[in-house]
mmCIF file of C-alpha atoms in Angstrom:
data_model
loop_
_atom_site.group_PDB
_atom_site.id
_atom_site.type_symbol
_atom_site.label_atom_id
_atom_site.label_comp_id
_atom_site.label_asym_id
_atom_site.label_seq_id
_atom_site.Cartn_x
_atom_site.Cartn_y
_atom_site.Cartn_z
ATOM 1 C CA MET A 43 1.316 -11.851 20.630
ATOM 2 C CA THR A 44 -1.048 -13.839 20.367
ATOM 3 C CA ALA A 45 -2.432 -15.212 16.962
ATOM 4 C CA SER A 46 -6.195 -15.897 17.539
ATOM 5 C CA ALA A 47 -9.038 -16.691 14.863
ATOM 6 C CA ASP A 48 -11.319 -14.712 13.183
ATOM 7 C CA PRO A 49 -12.971 -11.945 15.394
ATOM 8 C CA GLN A 50 -16.824 -12.457 16.135
ATOM 9 C CA HIS A 51 -18.839 -10.687 14.055
ATOM 10 C CA PRO A 52 -22.323 -8.854 15.757
ATOM 11 C CA ALA A 53 -25.399 -8.530 13.552
ATOM 12 C CA ALA A 54 -25.676 -5.501 11.325
ATOM 13 C CA GLU A 55 -27.918 -3.460 12.642
ATOM 14 C CA ALA A 56 -25.225 -3.559 15.969
ATOM 15 C CA ARG A 57 -22.727 -2.680 14.035
ATOM 16 C CA PRO A 58 -21.066 0.750 16.242
ATOM 17 C CA ARG A 59 -20.465 3.808 13.734
ATOM 18 C CA LEU A 60 -17.364 4.179 11.838
ATOM 19 C CA LEU A 61 -16.673 7.618 11.681
ATOM 20 C CA SER A 62 -15.579 9.429 14.602
ATOM 21 C CA ARG A 63 -14.397 13.284 14.487
ATOM 22 C CA ALA A 64 -11.108 11.611 15.247
ATOM 23 C CA LEU A 65 -10.778 9.405 11.606
ATOM 24 C CA LEU A 66 -12.382 12.557 10.073
ATOM 25 C CA MET A 67 -9.265 14.328 10.457
ATOM 26 C CA ARG A 68 -7.281 11.132 10.371
ATOM 27 C CA PHE A 69 -8.444 11.355 6.723
ATOM 28 C CA VAL A 70 -6.707 14.999 6.740
ATOM 29 C CA THR A 71 -3.370 13.958 7.232
ATOM 30 C CA VAL A 72 -3.824 10.953 4.657
ATOM 31 C CA VAL A 73 -5.488 13.018 2.037
ATOM 32 C CA GLY A 74 -1.923 15.289 2.523
ATOM 33 C CA ALA A 75 0.279 13.017 2.373
ATOM 34 C CA SER A 76 -0.969 11.076 0.038
ATOM 35 C CA ALA A 77 -1.277 13.893 -2.239
ATOM 36 C CA SER A 78 2.148 15.382 -2.068
ATOM 37 C CA PHE A 79 3.990 11.921 -2.535
ATOM 38 C CA PHE A 80 2.129 10.916 -5.305
ATOM 39 C CA LEU A 81 2.163 14.311 -6.911
ATOM 40 C CA LEU A 82 5.754 15.347 -7.061
ATOM 41 C CA LEU A 83 6.314 11.182 -7.890
ATOM 42 C CA SER A 84 6.840 11.185 -11.371
ATOM 43 C CA VAL A 85 7.819 14.807 -11.755
ATOM 44 C CA VAL A 86 10.702 14.302 -9.159
ATOM 45 C CA PRO A 87 13.204 12.213 -12.188
ATOM 46 C CA MET A 88 11.598 14.313 -15.037
ATOM 47 C CA TYR A 89 13.240 17.236 -12.687
ATOM 48 C CA ALA A 90 16.131 15.246 -12.315
ATOM 49 C CA GLN A 91 16.416 13.985 -15.831
ATOM 50 C CA SER A 92 16.026 17.787 -17.438
ATOM 51 C CA VAL A 93 19.064 18.388 -17.606
ATOM 52 C CA PRO A 94 20.654 17.685 -20.766
ATOM 53 C CA GLY A 95 23.373 14.619 -20.467
ATOM 54 C CA ARG A 96 21.106 12.847 -18.172
ATOM 55 C CA GLY A 97 19.410 10.282 -18.929
ATOM 56 C CA SER A 98 16.625 7.006 -17.589
ATOM 57 C CA ASP A 99 20.144 6.526 -15.485
ATOM 58 C CA GLU A 100 19.701 9.837 -13.150
ATOM 59 C CA ALA A 101 15.872 9.074 -13.267
ATOM 60 C CA GLY A 102 15.482 5.572 -12.415
ATOM 61 C CA LEU A 103 17.992 6.592 -8.817
ATOM 62 C CA ALA A 104 15.311 9.559 -7.959
ATOM 63 C CA THR A 105 12.925 7.151 -7.772
ATOM 64 C CA GLY A 106 14.739 3.912 -6.449
ATOM 65 C CA ALA A 107 16.569 6.844 -3.027
ATOM 66 C CA LEU A 108 12.934 7.393 -2.449
ATOM 67 C CA MET A 109 11.803 3.826 -2.399
ATOM 68 C CA LEU A 110 14.677 2.384 -0.546
ATOM 69 C CA ALA A 111 14.192 5.436 2.294
ATOM 70 C CA THR A 112 10.779 4.815 2.307
ATOM 71 C CA VAL A 113 11.727 0.884 3.358
ATOM 72 C CA VAL A 114 14.026 1.769 5.688
ATOM 73 C CA GLY A 115 11.498 4.250 7.324
ATOM 74 C CA GLU A 116 9.022 1.624 7.288
ATOM 75 C CA LEU A 117 11.982 -0.596 9.285
ATOM 76 C CA MET A 118 12.109 2.075 12.069
ATOM 77 C CA ALA A 119 8.798 4.034 12.454
ATOM 78 C CA PRO A 120 7.360 1.714 14.819
ATOM 79 C CA TRP A 121 9.965 1.656 17.129
ATOM 80 C CA LEU A 122 9.587 5.652 16.374
ATOM 81 C CA ALA A 123 6.302 5.787 17.521
ATOM 82 C CA ALA A 124 7.193 3.026 20.113
ATOM 83 C CA ARG A 125 8.738 6.059 22.343
ATOM 84 C CA CYS A 126 7.548 9.356 21.141
ATOM 85 C CA GLY A 127 3.701 8.579 20.591
ATOM 86 C CA TYR A 128 1.770 8.194 17.515
ATOM 87 C CA ARG A 129 1.099 12.120 16.519
ATOM 88 C CA VAL A 130 5.080 12.872 16.995
ATOM 89 C CA ALA A 131 5.882 10.539 14.277
ATOM 90 C CA LEU A 132 3.188 10.756 12.369
ATOM 91 C CA GLY A 133 3.534 14.912 12.362
ATOM 92 C CA ALA A 134 7.441 14.013 11.772
ATOM 93 C CA GLY A 135 6.760 12.177 9.160
ATOM 94 C CA LEU A 136 4.225 14.958 6.825
ATOM 95 C CA LEU A 137 7.225 17.483 8.022
ATOM 96 C CA LEU A 138 9.515 15.898 6.575
ATOM 97 C CA LEU A 139 7.507 14.686 3.541
ATOM 98 C CA GLY A 140 6.444 18.185 3.097
ATOM 99 C CA ALA A 141 9.114 20.783 3.716
ATOM 100 C CA PRO A 142 12.013 19.410 1.261
ATOM 101 C CA ALA A 143 10.317 20.051 -1.733
ATOM 102 C CA LEU A 144 10.488 23.337 -0.732
ATOM 103 C CA VAL A 145 14.513 23.721 -1.872
ATOM 104 C CA LEU A 146 14.610 20.857 -4.016
ATOM 105 C CA THR A 147 14.734 23.372 -6.748
ATOM 106 C CA VAL A 148 17.372 25.162 -5.353
ATOM 107 C CA SER A 149 19.789 22.507 -6.959
ATOM 108 C CA GLN A 150 19.655 20.371 -10.057
ATOM 109 C CA SER A 151 22.885 18.151 -8.347
ATOM 110 C CA MET A 152 22.297 14.622 -8.445
ATOM 111 C CA VAL A 153 23.723 14.563 -5.123
ATOM 112 C CA TRP A 154 20.868 17.517 -3.864
ATOM 113 C CA ILE A 155 17.786 15.786 -5.963
ATOM 114 C CA VAL A 156 18.920 12.105 -3.714
ATOM 115 C CA ALA A 157 19.372 13.300 -0.241
ATOM 116 C CA VAL A 158 15.747 15.921 -1.210
ATOM 117 C CA CYS A 159 14.460 12.134 -2.074
ATOM 118 C CA LEU A 160 15.946 10.534 1.049
ATOM 119 C CA VAL A 161 14.282 12.448 3.133
ATOM 120 C CA ARG A 162 10.954 12.642 1.789
ATOM 121 C CA GLY A 163 11.107 8.496 1.648
ATOM 122 C CA LEU A 164 12.146 9.481 5.251
ATOM 123 C CA GLY A 165 8.814 11.465 5.852
ATOM 124 C CA PHE A 166 6.292 9.576 3.816
ATOM 125 C CA ALA A 167 7.578 5.656 5.632
ATOM 126 C CA PHE A 168 6.132 7.632 9.075
ATOM 127 C CA THR A 169 2.828 8.648 8.105
ATOM 128 C CA VAL A 170 1.898 4.931 6.367
ATOM 129 C CA VAL A 171 3.100 3.152 9.649
ATOM 130 C CA ALA A 172 2.415 5.610 12.500
ATOM 131 C CA GLY A 173 -0.224 7.082 10.637
ATOM 132 C CA GLY A 174 -1.536 3.294 9.503
ATOM 133 C CA ALA A 175 -1.502 1.607 13.008
ATOM 134 C CA LEU A 176 -3.611 5.183 14.374
ATOM 135 C CA THR A 177 -5.660 4.517 11.883
ATOM 136 C CA VAL A 178 -6.965 0.863 13.267
ATOM 137 C CA SER A 179 -7.418 2.252 16.447
ATOM 138 C CA LEU A 180 -9.375 4.787 15.959
ATOM 139 C CA ILE A 181 -11.864 2.083 14.023
ATOM 140 C CA PRO A 182 -14.104 0.282 15.771
ATOM 141 C CA PRO A 183 -13.224 -3.999 15.550
ATOM 142 C CA GLU A 184 -16.156 -5.103 14.221
ATOM 143 C CA ARG A 185 -16.067 -3.077 11.078
ATOM 144 C CA ARG A 186 -12.629 -2.448 10.601
ATOM 145 C CA GLY A 187 -12.565 -3.995 6.503
ATOM 146 C CA GLU A 188 -15.165 -1.194 6.188
ATOM 147 C CA GLY A 189 -13.077 1.248 7.671
ATOM 148 C CA LEU A 190 -8.854 0.478 5.906
ATOM 149 C CA ALA A 191 -11.208 -0.165 3.089
ATOM 150 C CA LEU A 192 -12.629 3.743 2.993
ATOM 151 C CA THR A 193 -9.239 4.793 4.493
ATOM 152 C CA GLY A 194 -7.699 3.309 1.175
ATOM 153 C CA ILE A 195 -10.355 5.101 -0.900
ATOM 154 C CA VAL A 196 -9.337 7.976 1.262
ATOM 155 C CA ALA A 197 -5.661 7.885 -0.029
ATOM 156 C CA GLY A 198 -6.192 6.087 -3.331
ATOM 157 C CA VAL A 199 -8.065 8.848 -4.771
ATOM 158 C CA PRO A 200 -5.609 11.601 -4.259
ATOM 159 C CA SER A 201 -2.932 9.043 -5.409
ATOM 160 C CA LEU A 202 -4.603 8.842 -8.907
ATOM 161 C CA VAL A 203 -5.285 12.733 -9.396
ATOM 162 C CA GLY A 204 -1.734 13.930 -8.507
ATOM 163 C CA LEU A 205 0.736 11.145 -10.167
ATOM 164 C CA PRO A 206 -0.982 12.511 -13.562
ATOM 165 C CA LEU A 207 -1.870 16.629 -12.085
ATOM 166 C CA GLY A 208 2.217 16.297 -11.250
ATOM 167 C CA ALA A 209 2.734 15.384 -14.712
ATOM 168 C CA TRP A 210 0.933 18.102 -16.101
ATOM 169 C CA LEU A 211 1.982 20.494 -13.543
ATOM 170 C CA ALA A 212 5.963 20.514 -14.340
ATOM 171 C CA SER A 213 5.114 21.359 -18.153
ATOM 172 C CA HIS A 214 2.760 23.626 -17.906
ATOM 173 C CA THR A 215 4.139 25.678 -15.174
ATOM 174 C CA GLY A 216 7.299 24.276 -14.384
ATOM 175 C CA TYR A 217 8.843 22.355 -11.359
ATOM 176 C CA GLY A 218 9.443 25.470 -8.774
ATOM 177 C CA PRO A 219 4.999 25.592 -8.195
ATOM 178 C CA VAL A 220 4.574 21.909 -8.072
ATOM 179 C CA CYS A 221 7.097 21.586 -5.814
ATOM 180 C CA ALA A 222 5.252 24.212 -3.632
ATOM 181 C CA VAL A 223 1.543 23.036 -3.913
ATOM 182 C CA ALA A 224 3.142 19.562 -2.799
ATOM 183 C CA ALA A 225 4.984 20.663 0.466
ATOM 184 C CA LEU A 226 1.728 22.844 1.351
ATOM 185 C CA LEU A 227 -0.265 19.852 1.119
ATOM 186 C CA ALA A 228 1.718 18.095 3.711
ATOM 187 C CA LEU A 229 2.585 20.714 5.784
ATOM 188 C CA VAL A 230 -1.285 22.308 6.314
ATOM 189 C CA SER A 231 -2.667 18.877 6.771
ATOM 190 C CA ILE A 232 -0.164 18.772 10.246
ATOM 191 C CA ALA A 233 -3.454 21.461 11.656
ATOM 192 C CA ALA A 234 -4.731 17.898 11.813
ATOM 193 C CA VAL A 235 -3.338 16.265 14.709
ATOM 194 C CA PRO A 236 -3.414 17.631 17.639
ATOM 195 C CA GLY A 237 -6.995 17.221 16.908
ATOM 196 C CA LEU A 238 -5.832 12.586 16.664
ATOM 197 C CA PRO A 239 -5.101 10.353 20.391
ATOM 198 C CA ASP A 240 -1.932 9.683 20.601
ATOM 199 C CA ARG A 241 -0.812 7.099 22.819
ATOM 200 C CA GLU A 242 -3.528 5.222 23.679
ATOM 201 C CA ALA A 243 -3.438 2.605 21.493
ATOM 202 C CA SER A 244 0.138 1.580 21.936
ATOM 203 C CA ALA A 245 -0.270 0.404 25.029
ATOM 204 C CA GLY A 246 0.683 -2.155 26.787
ATOM 205 C CA PRO A 247 3.989 -4.192 25.784
ATOM 206 C CA PRO A 248 5.492 -3.652 22.197
ATOM 207 C CA LEU A 249 5.521 -6.116 19.625
ATOM 208 C CA GLY A 250 9.147 -5.217 17.582
ATOM 209 C CA VAL A 251 9.540 -5.639 14.030
ATOM 210 C CA PHE A 252 11.745 -8.303 13.690
ATOM 211 C CA ALA A 253 9.178 -9.981 16.875
ATOM 212 C CA GLY A 254 6.219 -10.177 14.241
ATOM 213 C CA ALA A 255 8.370 -11.163 10.909
ATOM 214 C CA ARG A 256 9.068 -14.446 12.701
ATOM 215 C CA SER A 257 5.516 -14.689 13.613
ATOM 216 C CA GLY A 258 3.615 -17.222 11.303
ATOM 217 C CA ALA A 259 1.230 -15.420 11.437
ATOM 218 C CA ILE A 260 1.720 -12.175 10.679
ATOM 219 C CA THR A 261 4.462 -13.414 7.572
ATOM 220 C CA ARG A 262 2.222 -15.653 6.066
ATOM 221 C CA PRO A 263 -0.162 -12.862 4.992
ATOM 222 C CA ALA A 264 2.347 -10.842 4.294
ATOM 223 C CA VAL A 265 4.795 -13.261 1.850
ATOM 224 C CA VAL A 266 1.084 -13.243 -0.061
ATOM 225 C CA PHE A 267 0.135 -9.787 -0.178
ATOM 226 C CA ALA A 268 4.606 -8.863 -1.561
ATOM 227 C CA VAL A 269 3.623 -11.458 -4.643
ATOM 228 C CA THR A 270 0.600 -9.829 -5.477
ATOM 229 C CA ALA A 271 2.400 -6.487 -5.654
ATOM 230 C CA LEU A 272 4.386 -7.636 -7.679
ATOM 231 C CA GLY A 273 1.926 -7.697 -10.677
ATOM 232 C CA ALA A 274 1.018 -3.791 -9.602
ATOM 233 C CA GLY A 275 5.140 -3.011 -10.351
ATOM 234 C CA ILE A 276 5.141 -4.697 -13.194
ATOM 235 C CA VAL A 277 2.164 -3.423 -14.580
ATOM 236 C CA VAL A 278 2.144 -0.132 -13.476
ATOM 237 C CA THR A 279 6.325 0.386 -14.927
ATOM 238 C CA PHE A 280 5.710 -2.364 -18.466
ATOM 239 C CA LEU A 281 2.393 -2.349 -19.908
ATOM 240 C CA PRO A 282 3.360 1.228 -21.493
ATOM 241 C CA LEU A 283 6.191 -0.461 -23.145
ATOM 242 C CA ALA A 284 4.935 -4.319 -23.990
ATOM 243 C CA MET A 285 1.968 -2.556 -25.908
ATOM 244 C CA ALA A 286 3.032 -1.238 -29.294
ATOM 245 C CA SER A 287 2.425 2.714 -29.289
ATOM 246 C CA ARG A 288 -0.671 2.544 -32.054
ATOM 247 C CA HIS A 289 -2.192 1.665 -28.875
ATOM 248 C CA SER A 290 -2.365 4.500 -25.979
ATOM 249 C CA GLY A 291 -5.173 5.101 -25.874
ATOM 250 C CA VAL A 292 -5.892 1.165 -24.330
ATOM 251 C CA VAL A 293 -3.046 1.446 -21.878
ATOM 252 C CA ALA A 294 -3.554 4.928 -20.541
ATOM 253 C CA ALA A 295 -7.074 3.395 -20.219
ATOM 254 C CA ALA A 296 -5.877 -0.220 -18.216
ATOM 255 C CA LEU A 297 -3.365 1.764 -16.197
ATOM 256 C CA PHE A 298 -7.035 3.914 -15.053
ATOM 257 C CA VAL A 299 -9.175 0.270 -14.823
ATOM 258 C CA GLN A 300 -6.560 -0.866 -12.585
ATOM 259 C CA PRO A 301 -6.432 0.650 -9.795
ATOM 260 C CA ALA A 302 -10.653 1.814 -9.901
ATOM 261 C CA ALA A 303 -11.155 -2.138 -9.968
ATOM 262 C CA ALA A 304 -8.762 -2.428 -7.516
ATOM 263 C CA THR A 305 -10.162 0.475 -5.022
ATOM 264 C CA VAL A 306 -13.722 -0.907 -5.883
ATOM 265 C CA SER A 307 -13.239 -4.046 -4.637
ATOM 266 C CA ARG A 308 -11.834 -3.219 -1.625
ATOM 267 C CA TRP A 309 -13.905 -1.674 -0.789
ATOM 268 C CA PHE A 310 -16.729 -5.191 -1.334
ATOM 269 C CA ALA A 311 -13.654 -6.908 0.310
ATOM 270 C CA GLY A 312 -13.666 -4.842 3.365
ATOM 271 C CA ARG A 313 -18.001 -5.521 4.549
ATOM 272 C CA HIS A 314 -17.640 -8.795 2.906
ATOM 273 C CA GLY A 315 -14.596 -9.303 6.322
ATOM 274 C CA ASP A 316 -16.505 -7.954 8.212
ATOM 275 C CA ARG A 317 -19.563 -10.200 8.452
ATOM 276 C CA HIS A 318 -17.937 -13.341 7.064
ATOM 277 C CA GLY A 319 -14.048 -12.969 8.401
ATOM 278 C CA PRO A 320 -10.630 -11.974 6.109
ATOM 279 C CA ALA A 321 -9.340 -15.586 6.068
ATOM 280 C CA GLY A 322 -11.528 -16.664 3.675
ATOM 281 C CA LEU A 323 -11.127 -13.773 0.844
ATOM 282 C CA VAL A 324 -6.965 -14.859 0.966
ATOM 283 C CA MET A 325 -7.133 -17.425 -2.139
ATOM 284 C CA PRO A 326 -10.039 -15.979 -3.658
ATOM 285 C CA GLY A 327 -7.853 -12.577 -3.689
ATOM 286 C CA LEU A 328 -4.355 -14.341 -4.827
ATOM 287 C CA LEU A 329 -6.392 -16.445 -7.910
ATOM 288 C CA ALA A 330 -7.579 -13.625 -9.416
ATOM 289 C CA SER A 331 -4.542 -11.713 -9.034
ATOM 290 C CA ALA A 332 -2.256 -14.074 -11.429
ATOM 291 C CA ALA A 333 -5.300 -15.107 -13.813
ATOM 292 C CA GLY A 334 -5.586 -11.215 -14.208
ATOM 293 C CA ILE A 335 -1.754 -11.174 -15.166
ATOM 294 C CA LEU A 336 -1.458 -14.019 -17.338
ATOM 295 C CA VAL A 337 -4.366 -12.420 -19.409
ATOM 296 C CA VAL A 338 -2.411 -9.871 -19.426
ATOM 297 C CA ALA A 339 0.210 -11.482 -21.509
ATOM 298 C CA LEU A 340 -2.200 -11.010 -24.733
ATOM 299 C CA THR A 341 -0.606 -7.665 -25.137
ATOM 300 C CA ASP A 342 -1.540 -7.751 -28.452
ATOM 301 C CA VAL A 343 -4.911 -7.753 -27.358
ATOM 302 C CA PRO A 344 -5.944 -4.800 -26.299
ATOM 303 C CA ILE A 345 -9.669 -5.982 -24.901
ATOM 304 C CA ALA A 346 -7.618 -9.140 -22.550
ATOM 305 C CA VAL A 347 -5.655 -6.260 -21.576
ATOM 306 C CA VAL A 348 -7.990 -4.407 -20.794
ATOM 307 C CA VAL A 349 -9.818 -7.034 -18.947
ATOM 308 C CA GLY A 350 -6.819 -8.958 -17.622
ATOM 309 C CA VAL A 351 -5.490 -5.930 -15.913
ATOM 310 C CA ALA A 352 -9.603 -5.100 -13.924
ATOM 311 C CA VAL A 353 -9.283 -9.180 -12.771
ATOM 312 C CA PHE A 354 -6.282 -8.062 -11.379
ATOM 313 C CA GLY A 355 -6.957 -5.168 -9.995
ATOM 314 C CA ILE A 356 -10.499 -7.052 -8.297
ATOM 315 C CA GLY A 357 -7.695 -9.312 -7.391
ATOM 316 C CA PHE A 358 -5.169 -7.546 -5.714
ATOM 317 C CA GLY A 359 -7.799 -5.272 -4.088
ATOM 318 C CA ILE A 360 -9.132 -7.675 -1.931
ATOM 319 C CA THR A 361 -5.414 -9.687 -0.934
ATOM 320 C CA GLN A 362 -4.426 -5.860 0.085
ATOM 321 C CA ASN A 363 -8.162 -5.085 2.360
ATOM 322 C CA ALA A 364 -7.399 -9.085 3.613
ATOM 323 C CA THR A 365 -4.138 -9.558 4.750
ATOM 324 C CA ILE A 366 -3.966 -5.906 6.753
ATOM 325 C CA THR A 367 -7.176 -7.075 8.470
ATOM 326 C CA LEU A 368 -6.430 -10.041 9.341
ATOM 327 C CA MET A 369 -2.630 -8.871 10.470
ATOM 328 C CA TYR A 370 -4.402 -6.191 12.481
ATOM 329 C CA SER A 371 -6.676 -9.197 13.853
ATOM 330 C CA ARG A 372 -4.346 -11.022 14.988
ATOM 331 C CA VAL A 373 -2.175 -8.909 17.294
ATOM 332 C CA PRO A 374 -2.895 -6.629 20.365
ATOM 333 C CA PRO A 375 -3.221 -3.014 19.798
ATOM 334 C CA SER A 376 0.748 -2.466 21.069
ATOM 335 C CA GLY A 377 1.245 -4.200 17.683
ATOM 336 C CA TYR A 378 -0.464 -2.127 15.411
ATOM 337 C CA GLY A 379 2.850 -0.250 14.526
ATOM 338 C CA THR A 380 4.478 -3.485 13.807
ATOM 339 C CA VAL A 381 1.827 -4.849 11.230
ATOM 340 C CA SER A 382 1.613 -1.190 9.522
ATOM 341 C CA ALA A 383 5.553 -1.225 8.811
ATOM 342 C CA LEU A 384 5.179 -5.297 7.411
ATOM 343 C CA TRP A 385 2.263 -4.867 5.378
ATOM 344 C CA ASN A 386 3.816 -1.928 3.957
ATOM 345 C CA VAL A 387 7.229 -3.086 2.917
ATOM 346 C CA ALA A 388 5.835 -6.560 1.785
ATOM 347 C CA TYR A 389 3.960 -3.605 -0.304
ATOM 348 C CA ASP A 390 7.081 -1.553 -1.743
ATOM 349 C CA ALA A 391 9.106 -4.332 -2.057
ATOM 350 C CA GLY A 392 7.042 -6.469 -3.591
ATOM 351 C CA MET A 393 6.693 -3.499 -6.323
ATOM 352 C CA GLY A 394 10.431 -2.942 -6.024
ATOM 353 C CA ILE A 395 11.343 -6.899 -7.356
ATOM 354 C CA GLY A 396 8.703 -6.806 -8.786
ATOM 355 C CA ALA A 397 9.993 -4.670 -11.202
ATOM 356 C CA VAL A 398 13.059 -4.877 -11.265
ATOM 357 C CA GLY A 399 13.070 -8.753 -12.036
ATOM 358 C CA PHE A 400 10.179 -8.153 -14.510
ATOM 359 C CA GLY A 401 12.867 -5.985 -17.089
ATOM 360 C CA ALA A 402 15.444 -8.787 -16.592
ATOM 361 C CA VAL A 403 12.711 -12.059 -17.769
ATOM 362 C CA ALA A 404 11.882 -9.825 -20.673
ATOM 363 C CA GLY A 405 14.292 -9.240 -21.785
ATOM 364 C CA LEU A 406 15.161 -13.188 -22.137
ATOM 365 C CA THR A 407 11.729 -14.028 -23.002
ATOM 366 C CA GLY A 408 9.945 -11.430 -23.958
ATOM 367 C CA TYR A 409 7.081 -9.121 -22.283
ATOM 368 C CA PRO A 410 4.366 -11.996 -22.628
ATOM 369 C CA TRP A 411 5.995 -15.257 -21.382
ATOM 370 C CA ALA A 412 7.339 -12.336 -18.947
ATOM 371 C CA PHE A 413 3.795 -12.093 -17.658
ATOM 372 C CA VAL A 414 3.070 -15.997 -18.613
ATOM 373 C CA LEU A 415 5.929 -16.840 -16.007
ATOM 374 C CA THR A 416 5.152 -13.830 -13.462
ATOM 375 C CA ALA A 417 1.254 -15.787 -13.727
ATOM 376 C CA ALA A 418 2.900 -18.962 -13.130
ATOM 377 C CA LEU A 419 4.852 -17.019 -9.915
ATOM 378 C CA MET A 420 2.136 -15.391 -8.126
ATOM 379 C CA LEU A 421 0.696 -19.042 -7.991
ATOM 380 C CA THR A 422 3.147 -20.299 -5.559
ATOM 381 C CA ALA A 423 1.847 -17.853 -2.805
ATOM 382 C CA VAL A 424 -1.302 -20.631 -2.632
ATOM 383 C CA VAL A 425 1.681 -22.364 -0.077
ATOM 384 C CA PRO A 426 1.357 -19.478 2.379
ATOM 385 C CA ALA A 427 -2.153 -18.970 1.911
ATOM 386 C CA TRP A 428 -3.424 -22.720 2.361
ATOM 387 C CA TRP A 429 -0.826 -23.259 4.991
ATOM 388 C CA ASP A 430 -1.956 -19.611 7.189
ATOM 389 C CA ARG A 431 -6.070 -21.378 6.386
ATOM 390 C CA ALA A 432 -4.663 -24.786 7.823
ATOM 391 C CA ALA A 433 -3.884 -22.914 11.063
ATOM 392 C CA VAL A 434 -6.628 -20.871 11.922
ATOM 393 C CA GLY A 435 -8.241 -24.483 11.093
ATOM 394 C CA ARG A 436 -6.135 -26.377 13.781
ATOM 395 C CA GLN A 437 -6.870 -23.192 16.189
ATOM 396 C CA ARG A 438 -10.587 -23.066 16.059
ATOM 397 C CA THR A 439 -10.689 -27.402 16.660
ATOM 398 C CA ALA A 440 -8.115 -26.838 19.597
ATOM 399 C CA THR A 441 -10.542 -23.769 20.685
ATOM 400 C CA ARG A 442 -13.684 -25.849 20.824
ATOM 401 C CA GLU A 443 -12.433 -28.529 22.174
ATOM 402 C CA GLU A 444 -10.802 -26.070 25.064
ATOM 403 C CA GLN A 445 -14.271 -24.992 25.397
ATOM 404 C CA ARG A 446 -16.214 -28.008 26.310
#
């Protein structure tokens, strides 16, 4: 693996075509996996809690099992893709994500529900890691940031729609039909897998997950992204609890504004990064994320909360695109699977740790001060972000001296 400076960016008129048939086929699997996952994300906890006598513990256990299996699967996926190819790993992921949903309602036993969540978590992990590595191999390097941003939008729209739609369908049609829809979305998209390339992107010596984790060039952007992901987990989990019930409309608006702002800023960050390099966007994205969480601390001021989540969403979207684009630029194609795994682990672990830690802190300080402390914690990521910029600067200087 080589840690390289940001790639050179050709003139706009020389930029290669972004969309290809293979990338469009990949988008089919992106939509299938994302829609299937998010359609049941809130439905399965509801199903677990629907048995009389059960409460939030069972609902939390279902989600916890799903996320635990996702993180484990993300660490396994590069190994699987290196040995079996991206198509096999992606197809297996879609199968494991979709098939268990068909049998979820066979039993309401928590053992059964947790088992289904574990299998689906593994499947989703395989789709995001193997699929992510395959995606970047289908995007011209000169337009990598823009292409990854477009992929994020393709994945983000089903999540925006699927999360509320799943709960609505479950309450109006029952759990069986919504589970069947979620299963079919993943299983039908398997038909697009044969149209994708397989082993071309993984040619060369593979880069293991642990080797990638020991590389500062990879871990520094991942750490920055994980710290910003803390805020995403906190906003989704605790904003409805932090605001008074009379502001339920504000909460709904804020929970829409945050991912919408992130999606838009991720697109513009991708276009800017392709022209000027992604390294310069990491620090601004981090600072905007922390500033947004700090403003959200004004939980009694509805307009401040909406503005705060918008600013956070902008910063989070910038950091999302800049960090993953930067990480991909620092490895050969054989390392794409490892980068995809480490970035997704940073995402999931950051969201999970943020939600758990914030709940403990808020119990001691109250929600406003917990948001303030979260913003302060996020600012600690300035250190790895600064180190990374300094390392890039040193390498550029060394490269210029060698060329002389």
